[in-house]
Amino acid sequence: MAMAFRMRFEVKSSSLLKNYVSALIGCAAMSVAVGAAASGSKPAVDKALHDQALEILQKSISFRTVDGAGQVPAYAEYLKSVLVEAGYAPGDIEIEPVANTATFVARYKGTDSKKKPLLVIGHMDVVEAKREDWKRDPFTPVLESGYVFGRGSADNKFDVSMITATLTNLKRQGWKPKRDVILAFSGDEETAMVSTRKLAEQFKDAELALNGDAGGGLLSEAGQPVVYGLQAGEKTYADFKLTVTNPGGHSSRPSKVNAINQLAAALDRIGKYQFPVMRNELTTAYFTASLPKLSGPTADAVKRYLANPEDAQAIATLSDDPSYVGQLRTTCVSTMIEGGHATNALPQKAVANINCRIFPGTPIAEVQKTLGQVAADPEVKITQVVTGSVPADASPLRKDVMAAVTKAVHANYPGLSIVPSMSAGATDSMHFRANGVPSYGVSGLFMKDSDEFSHGLDERVPVSSIDGALAHWNSVLKDLAR
Ligand SMILES: [Zn+2]
């Protein structure tokens, strides 16, 4: 998510964290070193389709689909009307209420019922935006200086709109996919993900899922393509609460036990601990793809690490770099602390939050056990904070997916490097992967880092990104629904 990427590897599941986090490690380094691929001649997109896609995006922004506003069902009805107008049978579209939000499912029938369906996922809800904080009304789409402004313009209404427009176009053209192509949009991805879990359960027999809410392309500030990130895995998000309680007492009569000191000592031990180094197909592919763009000690360390996963010096170099440490191992850090109740009293209680990003394949309980061992103090109680996050293995880098995405990206940007990534936070893909459906973040959005405002103020997307995204989805869907 440095830019298009960064925004999409957003962290969620905790109300503490509404920021996105850069998970495509080293992206910044790459953007300096990679240089640009040739822009090439881009596939032509019909003007009428461009206009329709822009209109869908603008209308989409006008639905205030924030948590609790109850606007997701109305937005889903709008998307349904767009598809029905293009020739979808109303009976092939289901909008199911989930609390005050909804799921949206639209089936494009394939010709071969023996083939498992291709899922295309995204989310209809957006992060809250307050009118008084924004220069423009966040829920009135504004076209200005070549951008569409509005909450959700990037996350995730851009890809939801581009995918919807692409499918209306394919319908009008009489396209006949072999597999069923199922649009499955969630309605509370940014918060509880209850609708996501429902969809992931409903479609656990799908062949694979393409997610428009992750991956995507980075443009340099000069507008040249830098890299395309394909998200195929996510670390598991987990929070743990560490609590120490003492009888307390008057601060003029200190005893040997002190809840704050005890907790601080445990946190210090955890802070110094490093979880074992792990690697998977995704991180290996990531380091391999990054290597040609790196230089100096980092390049040397990556090269040595790839040659020998136990090279202690290389691991130490990469572990010291916040851009890389997350791709090497589970990480756990202290993020919040509170304790004591008066300036002149011994603390009766001290509590800390430890936030972990767990390497795929490691159970959350195992991390909790390790934290207990490292804290090495039975009076420090460790409990998991319920966040709704579930562990999920990384998806395999399937040849058909890699080939389809490479072809689509190269049609727009010949020769651009495509880097698989494991992000640090959770998207809807987490629940699909947990149910055994390989899921790939393959957004069609290319943006500059400086245009990236997902979850933030004055979120926007360049109008110039629309045609590329339409061509991208058209190509990827045609190749993978075969
Ligand atoms: Zn999103």
Short mmCIF file of C-alpha atoms and ligand atoms in Angstrom, two decimals:
data_model
loop_
_atom_site.label_atom_id
_atom_site.label_comp_id
_atom_site.label_asym_id
_atom_site.label_seq_id
_atom_site.Cartn_x
_atom_site.Cartn_y
_atom_site.Cartn_z
CA MET A 1 0.00 0.00 0.00
CA ALA A 2 2.55 2.55 -0.53
CA MET A 3 -0.12 4.39 -2.31
CA ALA A 4 -2.46 2.23 -4.15
CA PHE A 5 -0.87 -0.61 -2.47
CA ARG A 6 -0.51 0.82 0.90
CA MET A 7 -4.04 1.80 1.20
CA ARG A 8 -5.21 -1.59 0.45
CA PHE A 9 -3.23 -3.44 2.98
CA GLU A 10 -5.20 -1.71 5.58
CA VAL A 11 -5.32 -3.01 9.05
CA LYS A 12 -8.58 -3.65 10.58
CA SER A 13 -10.44 -5.54 13.13
CA SER A 14 -9.46 -3.29 15.92
CA SER A 15 -11.15 -0.02 16.54
CA LEU A 16 -7.77 1.13 17.79
CA LEU A 17 -6.50 0.96 14.29
CA LYS A 18 -8.15 2.87 11.60
CA ASN A 19 -4.99 3.67 9.80
CA TYR A 20 -3.74 1.66 6.99
CA VAL A 21 -0.38 0.16 7.38
CA SER A 22 2.25 -0.29 4.82
CA ALA A 23 2.60 -3.94 4.38
CA LEU A 24 4.14 -4.15 1.04
CA ILE A 25 7.40 -4.00 2.66
CA GLY A 26 10.09 -2.02 1.01
CA CYS A 27 7.80 -0.40 -1.44
CA ALA A 28 9.30 2.99 -0.85
CA ALA A 29 12.76 1.68 -1.48
CA MET A 30 11.53 0.11 -4.65
CA SER A 31 9.83 3.15 -5.95
CA VAL A 32 13.12 4.95 -5.88
CA ALA A 33 15.16 2.24 -7.44
CA VAL A 34 12.89 0.46 -9.84
CA GLY A 35 12.55 3.05 -12.49
CA ALA A 36 9.62 3.02 -14.79
CA ALA A 37 8.43 0.48 -17.23
CA ALA A 38 7.41 1.81 -20.58
CA SER A 39 3.89 3.09 -20.61
CA GLY A 40 3.24 1.45 -23.94
CA SER A 41 0.03 1.75 -25.85
CA LYS A 42 -2.85 1.01 -23.56
CA PRO A 43 -5.86 -1.06 -24.57
CA ALA A 44 -8.59 1.21 -25.82
CA VAL A 45 -11.66 1.48 -23.64
CA ASP A 46 -14.96 2.47 -25.17
CA LYS A 47 -15.99 6.01 -24.23
CA ALA A 48 -19.51 4.90 -23.27
CA LEU A 49 -18.07 2.28 -20.90
CA HIS A 50 -15.70 4.83 -19.38
CA ASP A 51 -18.61 7.19 -18.78
CA GLN A 52 -20.73 4.46 -17.28
CA ALA A 53 -17.92 3.37 -14.94
CA LEU A 54 -17.38 6.96 -13.82
CA GLU A 55 -21.09 7.36 -13.20
CA ILE A 56 -21.26 4.16 -11.15
CA LEU A 57 -18.29 5.35 -9.08
CA GLN A 58 -19.87 8.74 -8.45
CA LYS A 59 -23.24 7.26 -7.52
CA SER A 60 -21.48 4.74 -5.28
CA ILE A 61 -19.79 7.50 -3.30
CA SER A 62 -23.15 9.20 -2.73
CA PHE A 63 -24.34 6.29 -0.57
CA ARG A 64 -23.09 6.95 2.96
CA THR A 65 -22.25 3.32 3.67
CA VAL A 66 -20.49 3.90 7.00
CA ASP A 67 -20.98 1.60 9.97
CA GLY A 68 -24.38 2.10 11.53
CA ALA A 69 -25.85 4.36 8.83
CA GLY A 70 -27.89 1.54 7.29
CA GLN A 71 -27.16 2.63 3.71
CA VAL A 72 -25.52 -0.55 2.45
CA PRO A 73 -28.82 -2.24 1.43
CA ALA A 74 -29.79 0.82 -0.65
CA TYR A 75 -26.37 0.83 -2.27
CA ALA A 76 -26.71 -2.89 -3.01
CA GLU A 77 -30.11 -2.22 -4.64
CA TYR A 78 -28.47 0.42 -6.81
CA LEU A 79 -25.75 -2.03 -7.94
CA LYS A 80 -28.48 -4.56 -8.68
CA SER A 81 -30.32 -2.04 -10.87
CA VAL A 82 -27.14 -1.42 -12.85
CA LEU A 83 -26.66 -5.13 -13.53
CA VAL A 84 -30.33 -5.76 -14.30
CA GLU A 85 -30.32 -2.93 -16.79
CA ALA A 86 -27.42 -4.64 -18.55
CA GLY A 87 -29.34 -7.89 -18.83
CA TYR A 88 -28.79 -9.80 -15.57
CA ALA A 89 -31.91 -11.70 -14.51
CA PRO A 90 -33.18 -10.18 -11.24
CA GLY A 91 -33.34 -13.73 -9.85
CA ASP A 92 -29.58 -14.10 -10.27
CA ILE A 93 -28.96 -11.30 -7.79
CA GLU A 94 -29.44 -11.68 -4.05
CA ILE A 95 -29.27 -8.97 -1.45
CA GLU A 96 -29.37 -10.47 2.02
CA PRO A 97 -29.70 -8.29 5.10
CA VAL A 98 -27.06 -8.80 7.80
CA ALA A 99 -27.93 -6.69 10.84
CA ASN A 100 -28.22 -3.18 9.35
CA THR A 101 -25.89 -3.93 6.47
CA ALA A 102 -26.14 -6.53 3.67
CA THR A 103 -24.38 -8.91 1.36
CA PHE A 104 -24.63 -8.54 -2.40
CA VAL A 105 -24.33 -11.59 -4.64
CA ALA A 106 -24.74 -11.60 -8.42
CA ARG A 107 -24.24 -14.71 -10.46
CA TYR A 108 -23.14 -14.67 -14.09
CA LYS A 109 -23.86 -18.19 -15.28
CA GLY A 110 -21.11 -20.18 -16.92
CA THR A 111 -21.50 -22.83 -19.61
CA ASP A 112 -19.78 -25.66 -17.72
CA SER A 113 -21.60 -26.52 -14.50
CA LYS A 114 -18.83 -28.94 -13.52
CA LYS A 115 -16.38 -26.09 -13.05
CA LYS A 116 -16.21 -24.38 -9.68
CA PRO A 117 -17.18 -20.70 -9.63
CA LEU A 118 -14.84 -17.75 -9.80
CA LEU A 119 -15.56 -15.30 -7.00
CA VAL A 120 -14.98 -11.59 -7.34
CA ILE A 121 -15.08 -9.89 -3.96
CA GLY A 122 -14.98 -6.38 -2.57
CA HIS A 123 -16.75 -4.33 0.11
CA MET A 124 -19.58 -1.82 -0.08
CA ASP A 125 -19.02 -0.17 3.31
CA VAL A 126 -16.61 2.68 3.96
CA VAL A 127 -14.81 4.20 6.91
CA GLU A 128 -16.62 7.11 8.60
CA ALA A 129 -15.91 10.61 7.28
CA LYS A 130 -17.08 13.83 8.91
CA ARG A 131 -18.24 16.75 6.77
CA GLU A 132 -16.58 19.31 9.04
CA ASP A 133 -13.20 17.63 8.66
CA TRP A 134 -13.29 17.52 4.86
CA LYS A 135 -12.82 20.32 2.35
CA ARG A 136 -15.70 18.86 0.31
CA ASP A 137 -18.70 16.83 1.40
CA PRO A 138 -17.28 13.28 1.64
CA PHE A 139 -20.55 11.78 0.37
CA THR A 140 -21.06 14.11 -2.57
CA PRO A 141 -18.86 12.92 -5.42
CA VAL A 142 -16.80 15.85 -6.67
CA LEU A 143 -14.99 15.84 -10.00
CA GLU A 144 -12.12 18.27 -9.74
CA SER A 145 -8.65 18.61 -11.26
CA GLY A 146 -8.82 15.16 -12.81
CA TYR A 147 -9.87 13.41 -9.61
CA VAL A 148 -13.04 11.96 -8.16
CA PHE A 149 -13.16 13.00 -4.52
CA GLY A 150 -15.25 11.27 -1.88
CA ARG A 151 -15.17 8.74 0.92
CA GLY A 152 -14.68 5.30 -0.59
CA SER A 153 -13.54 6.68 -3.95
CA ALA A 154 -10.50 4.45 -3.56
CA ASP A 155 -11.39 2.09 -0.72
CA ASN A 156 -13.25 0.16 -2.05
CA LYS A 157 -15.83 1.75 -4.28
CA PHE A 158 -13.32 2.25 -7.09
CA ASP A 159 -12.80 -1.44 -7.76
CA VAL A 160 -16.40 -2.34 -6.87
CA SER A 161 -17.52 0.15 -9.55
CA MET A 162 -14.96 -0.97 -12.14
CA ILE A 163 -15.84 -4.64 -11.63
CA THR A 164 -19.56 -3.89 -11.87
CA ALA A 165 -19.09 -1.82 -15.05
CA THR A 166 -16.91 -4.55 -16.57
CA LEU A 167 -19.55 -7.21 -15.92
CA THR A 168 -22.31 -5.09 -17.43
CA ASN A 169 -20.15 -4.67 -20.50
CA LEU A 170 -19.42 -8.40 -20.75
CA LYS A 171 -23.13 -9.12 -20.37
CA ARG A 172 -24.04 -6.74 -23.16
CA GLN A 173 -21.41 -8.36 -25.37
CA GLY A 174 -22.94 -11.79 -24.74
CA TRP A 175 -19.77 -13.15 -23.11
CA LYS A 176 -20.04 -16.80 -22.15
CA PRO A 177 -17.66 -17.79 -19.36
CA LYS A 178 -17.13 -21.49 -18.64
CA ARG A 179 -17.33 -21.00 -14.87
CA ASP A 180 -19.98 -19.10 -13.03
CA VAL A 181 -18.60 -15.68 -12.15
CA ILE A 182 -20.00 -14.65 -8.78
CA LEU A 183 -19.81 -11.10 -7.52
CA ALA A 184 -19.83 -11.25 -3.73
CA PHE A 185 -19.63 -7.88 -1.98
CA SER A 186 -19.56 -7.61 1.79
CA GLY A 187 -21.17 -4.83 3.82
CA ASP A 188 -19.05 -4.51 6.95
CA GLU A 189 -15.47 -5.20 5.93
CA GLU A 190 -14.20 -2.13 7.73
CA THR A 191 -15.69 -3.23 11.04
CA ALA A 192 -17.10 -6.56 12.24
CA MET A 193 -16.87 -8.58 9.00
CA VAL A 194 -20.02 -10.51 9.87
CA SER A 195 -21.25 -10.23 6.27
CA THR A 196 -17.83 -11.34 5.06
CA ARG A 197 -17.95 -14.47 7.19
CA LYS A 198 -21.39 -15.23 5.78
CA LEU A 199 -20.16 -14.94 2.19
CA ALA A 200 -17.02 -16.94 2.91
CA GLU A 201 -19.19 -19.71 4.33
CA GLN A 202 -21.66 -19.55 1.43
CA PHE A 203 -18.92 -19.83 -1.20
CA LYS A 204 -16.37 -22.09 0.41
CA ASP A 205 -16.45 -24.36 -2.64
CA ALA A 206 -15.32 -21.65 -5.05
CA GLU A 207 -12.27 -22.22 -7.21
CA LEU A 208 -10.67 -18.97 -6.12
CA ALA A 209 -11.48 -15.39 -5.18
CA LEU A 210 -10.22 -12.19 -6.77
CA ASN A 211 -10.36 -9.27 -4.34
CA GLY A 212 -10.48 -5.70 -5.62
CA ASP A 213 -9.67 -4.45 -2.13
CA ALA A 214 -5.97 -5.35 -2.16
CA GLY A 215 -3.03 -5.27 -4.50
CA GLY A 216 -2.75 -2.65 -7.21
CA GLY A 217 -0.19 -0.52 -8.93
CA LEU A 218 2.12 2.24 -7.83
CA LEU A 219 2.85 5.23 -10.05
CA SER A 220 5.82 7.50 -9.53
CA GLU A 221 5.17 11.18 -8.87
CA ALA A 222 5.89 11.70 -12.56
CA GLY A 223 3.07 9.28 -13.36
CA GLN A 224 5.24 6.40 -14.49
CA PRO A 225 4.41 2.85 -13.38
CA VAL A 226 6.73 1.57 -10.66
CA VAL A 227 5.46 -1.80 -9.55
CA TYR A 228 2.30 -3.89 -9.32
CA GLY A 229 1.59 -5.68 -6.04
CA LEU A 230 -0.43 -8.88 -5.98
CA GLN A 231 -1.60 -9.67 -2.47
CA ALA A 232 -1.78 -13.40 -1.78
CA GLY A 233 -1.50 -13.61 1.99
CA GLU A 234 -2.05 -11.70 5.18
CA LYS A 235 -0.56 -11.94 8.60
CA THR A 236 -3.01 -12.69 11.37
CA TYR A 237 -3.90 -9.72 13.52
CA ALA A 238 -4.06 -10.35 17.27
CA ASP A 239 -4.12 -8.21 20.41
CA PHE A 240 -3.20 -9.49 23.87
CA LYS A 241 -3.89 -7.83 27.17
CA LEU A 242 -1.25 -8.16 29.89
CA THR A 243 -2.54 -7.46 33.37
CA VAL A 244 -0.79 -7.28 36.74
CA THR A 245 -2.79 -6.70 39.91
CA ASN A 246 -1.38 -5.95 43.38
CA PRO A 247 -2.92 -5.10 46.75
CA GLY A 248 -1.55 -1.55 46.39
CA GLY A 249 -1.12 0.71 49.41
CA HIS A 250 0.33 4.08 50.38
CA SER A 251 3.20 5.25 48.20
CA SER A 252 5.16 6.32 51.30
CA ARG A 253 5.36 2.66 52.30
CA PRO A 254 6.57 0.92 49.14
CA SER A 255 6.73 -2.84 49.12
CA LYS A 256 8.90 -5.01 46.90
CA VAL A 257 5.98 -5.78 44.58
CA ASN A 258 4.77 -3.03 42.29
CA ALA A 259 2.30 -3.72 39.49
CA ILE A 260 3.79 -1.10 37.16
CA ASN A 261 7.34 -2.32 37.67
CA GLN A 262 6.32 -5.92 37.21
CA LEU A 263 4.48 -5.16 34.02
CA ALA A 264 7.30 -2.98 32.71
CA ALA A 265 9.83 -5.76 33.30
CA ALA A 266 7.65 -8.25 31.42
CA LEU A 267 7.14 -5.80 28.55
CA ASP A 268 10.85 -5.23 28.37
CA ARG A 269 11.49 -8.97 28.00
CA ILE A 270 8.81 -9.24 25.30
CA GLY A 271 10.24 -6.19 23.52
CA LYS A 272 13.64 -7.85 23.29
CA TYR A 273 12.28 -11.17 22.12
CA GLN A 274 12.35 -12.13 18.47
CA PHE A 275 10.02 -14.80 17.14
CA PRO A 276 11.59 -17.50 14.97
CA VAL A 277 12.30 -16.65 11.34
CA MET A 278 9.75 -18.12 8.94
CA ARG A 279 9.35 -18.04 5.21
CA ASN A 280 6.78 -19.10 2.70
CA GLU A 281 6.39 -19.10 -1.06
CA LEU A 282 5.05 -15.57 -0.89
CA THR A 283 7.85 -13.99 1.11
CA THR A 284 10.44 -15.83 -0.97
CA ALA A 285 8.80 -14.49 -4.14
CA TYR A 286 8.61 -11.06 -2.57
CA PHE A 287 12.30 -10.94 -1.63
CA THR A 288 13.28 -12.39 -5.01
CA ALA A 289 11.25 -9.81 -6.91
CA SER A 290 12.57 -6.98 -4.72
CA LEU A 291 16.22 -7.90 -5.10
CA PRO A 292 16.95 -6.34 -8.51
CA LYS A 293 15.67 -3.00 -7.24
CA LEU A 294 17.71 -2.90 -4.06
CA SER A 295 21.26 -1.83 -3.44
CA GLY A 296 23.87 -1.65 -0.69
CA PRO A 297 23.68 -3.64 2.57
CA THR A 298 19.97 -4.39 2.14
CA ALA A 299 20.53 -5.98 -1.27
CA ASP A 300 23.41 -7.97 0.14
CA ALA A 301 21.31 -9.17 3.10
CA VAL A 302 18.36 -10.16 0.89
CA LYS A 303 20.67 -12.06 -1.45
CA ARG A 304 22.27 -13.95 1.44
CA TYR A 305 18.94 -14.65 3.12
CA LEU A 306 17.53 -16.11 -0.10
CA ALA A 307 20.61 -18.31 -0.49
CA ASN A 308 20.61 -19.39 3.14
CA PRO A 309 17.49 -18.93 5.29
CA GLU A 310 19.65 -19.38 8.39
CA ASP A 311 22.19 -16.66 7.62
CA ALA A 312 22.16 -14.95 11.02
CA GLN A 313 23.88 -11.78 9.87
CA ALA A 314 21.51 -11.29 6.92
CA ILE A 315 18.53 -11.93 9.17
CA ALA A 316 19.84 -9.42 11.71
CA THR A 317 20.25 -6.75 9.03
CA LEU A 318 16.76 -7.29 7.65
CA SER A 319 15.21 -7.55 11.12
CA ASP A 320 16.58 -4.12 11.99
CA ASP A 321 14.62 -2.65 9.09
CA PRO A 322 10.93 -1.99 9.90
CA SER A 323 10.21 -2.41 6.19
CA TYR A 324 11.38 -6.03 6.22
CA VAL A 325 11.03 -7.47 9.70
CA GLY A 326 7.34 -8.28 9.16
CA GLN A 327 8.18 -10.46 6.16
CA LEU A 328 10.57 -12.52 8.25
CA ARG A 329 8.66 -13.45 11.35
CA THR A 330 5.73 -12.93 13.69
CA THR A 331 6.08 -9.54 15.39
CA CYS A 332 4.58 -8.44 18.71
CA VAL A 333 4.91 -4.94 20.10
CA SER A 334 3.56 -2.94 23.05
CA THR A 335 1.01 -0.44 21.81
CA MET A 336 -0.91 0.81 24.87
CA ILE A 337 -0.40 0.98 28.60
CA GLU A 338 -2.35 2.15 31.61
CA GLY A 339 -1.86 1.69 35.33
CA GLY A 340 -2.21 3.15 38.79
CA HIS A 341 -5.04 5.22 40.18
CA ALA A 342 -3.41 8.06 42.16
CA THR A 343 -0.05 9.82 42.19
CA ASN A 344 0.44 8.92 45.86
CA ALA A 345 -0.73 5.32 45.83
CA LEU A 346 0.96 2.04 44.98
CA PRO A 347 -0.62 0.79 41.77
CA GLN A 348 -3.25 -1.87 42.21
CA LYS A 349 -3.34 -2.58 38.55
CA ALA A 350 -1.28 -2.14 35.39
CA VAL A 351 -2.45 -3.18 31.94
CA ALA A 352 -0.74 -3.20 28.55
CA ASN A 353 -1.80 -4.09 25.04
CA ILE A 354 0.52 -6.12 22.88
CA ASN A 355 -0.28 -6.09 19.17
CA CYS A 356 0.89 -9.05 17.11
CA ARG A 357 1.10 -9.66 13.38
CA ILE A 358 1.33 -13.41 13.17
CA PHE A 359 3.04 -15.23 10.35
CA PRO A 360 0.57 -17.32 8.33
CA GLY A 361 0.39 -20.88 9.61
CA THR A 362 1.07 -20.03 13.27
CA PRO A 363 -1.91 -20.48 15.63
CA ILE A 364 -2.82 -17.46 17.76
CA ALA A 365 -2.74 -19.67 20.88
CA GLU A 366 0.87 -20.58 20.19
CA VAL A 367 1.84 -16.91 20.13
CA GLN A 368 -0.01 -16.35 23.41
CA LYS A 369 1.90 -19.26 24.96
CA THR A 370 5.21 -17.86 23.76
CA LEU A 371 4.38 -14.44 25.20
CA GLY A 372 3.70 -16.10 28.55
CA GLN A 373 7.04 -17.89 28.47
CA VAL A 374 8.90 -14.73 27.50
CA ALA A 375 7.11 -12.59 30.10
CA ALA A 376 8.38 -15.20 32.59
CA ASP A 377 6.21 -13.98 35.43
CA PRO A 378 3.13 -15.97 36.42
CA GLU A 379 1.59 -12.84 37.95
CA VAL A 380 1.40 -11.25 34.49
CA LYS A 381 -1.93 -12.53 33.17
CA ILE A 382 -2.17 -12.71 29.38
CA THR A 383 -5.52 -12.81 27.62
CA GLN A 384 -6.42 -12.48 23.97
CA VAL A 385 -8.55 -9.52 22.98
CA VAL A 386 -11.36 -10.63 20.66
CA THR A 387 -10.96 -8.86 17.33
CA GLY A 388 -12.67 -11.23 14.90
CA SER A 389 -9.41 -11.94 13.13
CA VAL A 390 -8.86 -15.53 12.05
CA PRO A 391 -5.62 -17.23 11.05
CA ALA A 392 -5.36 -18.11 7.38
CA ASP A 393 -2.61 -19.63 5.29
CA ALA A 394 -1.17 -17.68 2.41
CA SER A 395 -2.67 -18.58 -0.95
CA PRO A 396 -0.42 -20.48 -3.37
CA LEU A 397 0.94 -18.42 -6.25
CA ARG A 398 -1.10 -20.31 -8.83
CA LYS A 399 0.24 -20.29 -12.36
CA ASP A 400 -3.14 -19.41 -13.87
CA VAL A 401 -3.60 -16.42 -11.55
CA MET A 402 -0.05 -15.16 -12.02
CA ALA A 403 -0.36 -15.51 -15.81
CA ALA A 404 -3.74 -13.75 -15.96
CA VAL A 405 -2.64 -10.86 -13.75
CA THR A 406 0.69 -10.50 -15.55
CA LYS A 407 -1.08 -10.38 -18.91
CA ALA A 408 -3.57 -7.77 -17.70
CA VAL A 409 -0.93 -5.57 -16.07
CA HIS A 410 1.44 -5.83 -19.03
CA ALA A 411 -1.31 -4.89 -21.48
CA ASN A 412 -1.43 -1.55 -19.69
CA TYR A 413 2.22 -1.35 -18.65
CA PRO A 414 4.54 -3.61 -20.64
CA GLY A 415 7.27 -5.25 -18.59
CA LEU A 416 6.18 -3.84 -15.24
CA SER A 417 7.37 -5.93 -12.33
CA ILE A 418 4.68 -7.82 -10.47
CA VAL A 419 5.52 -8.43 -6.85
CA PRO A 420 3.59 -10.92 -4.72
CA SER A 421 2.94 -9.59 -1.26
CA MET A 422 1.91 -10.66 2.21
CA SER A 423 0.16 -7.79 3.92
CA ALA A 424 0.16 -6.96 7.60
CA GLY A 425 -3.55 -6.48 8.03
CA ALA A 426 -6.77 -8.16 7.14
CA THR A 427 -9.12 -7.77 4.21
CA ASP A 428 -12.16 -9.91 3.37
CA SER A 429 -9.71 -12.39 1.82
CA MET A 430 -8.77 -13.54 5.33
CA HIS A 431 -12.13 -15.28 5.77
CA PHE A 432 -12.14 -16.82 2.31
CA ARG A 433 -8.61 -18.13 2.77
CA ALA A 434 -9.52 -19.47 6.20
CA ASN A 435 -12.29 -21.46 4.47
CA GLY A 436 -9.87 -22.89 1.95
CA VAL A 437 -10.57 -20.58 -1.00
CA PRO A 438 -7.33 -19.17 -2.43
CA SER A 439 -7.73 -15.40 -2.63
CA TYR A 440 -5.78 -12.77 -4.50
CA GLY A 441 -5.76 -9.01 -4.12
CA VAL A 442 -5.65 -7.80 -7.71
CA SER A 443 -7.03 -4.27 -7.74
CA GLY A 444 -7.04 -2.49 -11.08
CA LEU A 445 -6.12 0.83 -9.49
CA PHE A 446 -2.82 2.54 -10.24
CA MET A 447 -2.04 5.62 -8.16
CA LYS A 448 0.74 7.84 -6.93
CA ASP A 449 1.78 7.61 -3.31
CA SER A 450 0.82 11.27 -2.92
CA ASP A 451 -2.77 10.51 -4.01
CA GLU A 452 -3.25 7.84 -1.37
CA PHE A 453 -5.81 8.96 1.23
CA SER A 454 -7.78 5.81 2.00
CA HIS A 455 -9.43 6.07 5.41
CA GLY A 456 -8.15 9.64 5.53
CA LEU A 457 -9.26 13.10 4.52
CA ASP A 458 -10.17 14.04 0.97
CA GLU A 459 -9.90 10.51 -0.36
CA ARG A 460 -9.68 10.56 -4.15
CA VAL A 461 -8.85 8.61 -7.27
CA PRO A 462 -7.54 9.90 -10.58
CA VAL A 463 -10.12 9.75 -13.37
CA SER A 464 -7.25 8.66 -15.60
CA SER A 465 -7.06 5.35 -13.69
CA ILE A 466 -10.51 4.25 -14.86
CA ASP A 467 -9.71 2.97 -18.36
CA GLY A 468 -6.74 0.92 -17.19
CA ALA A 469 -8.82 -0.64 -14.42
CA LEU A 470 -11.64 -1.54 -16.82
CA ALA A 471 -9.18 -3.20 -19.21
CA HIS A 472 -7.53 -4.93 -16.23
CA TRP A 473 -10.72 -6.51 -14.91
CA ASN A 474 -11.93 -7.42 -18.38
CA SER A 475 -8.73 -9.28 -19.11
CA VAL A 476 -8.39 -11.00 -15.73
CA LEU A 477 -12.02 -12.16 -15.65
CA LYS A 478 -11.91 -13.50 -19.20
CA ASP A 479 -8.73 -15.45 -18.51
CA LEU A 480 -9.74 -16.93 -15.18
CA ALA A 481 -13.38 -17.75 -15.89
CA ARG A 482 -12.38 -20.06 -18.69
ZN ZN B 1 -10.93 -1.74 1.84
#
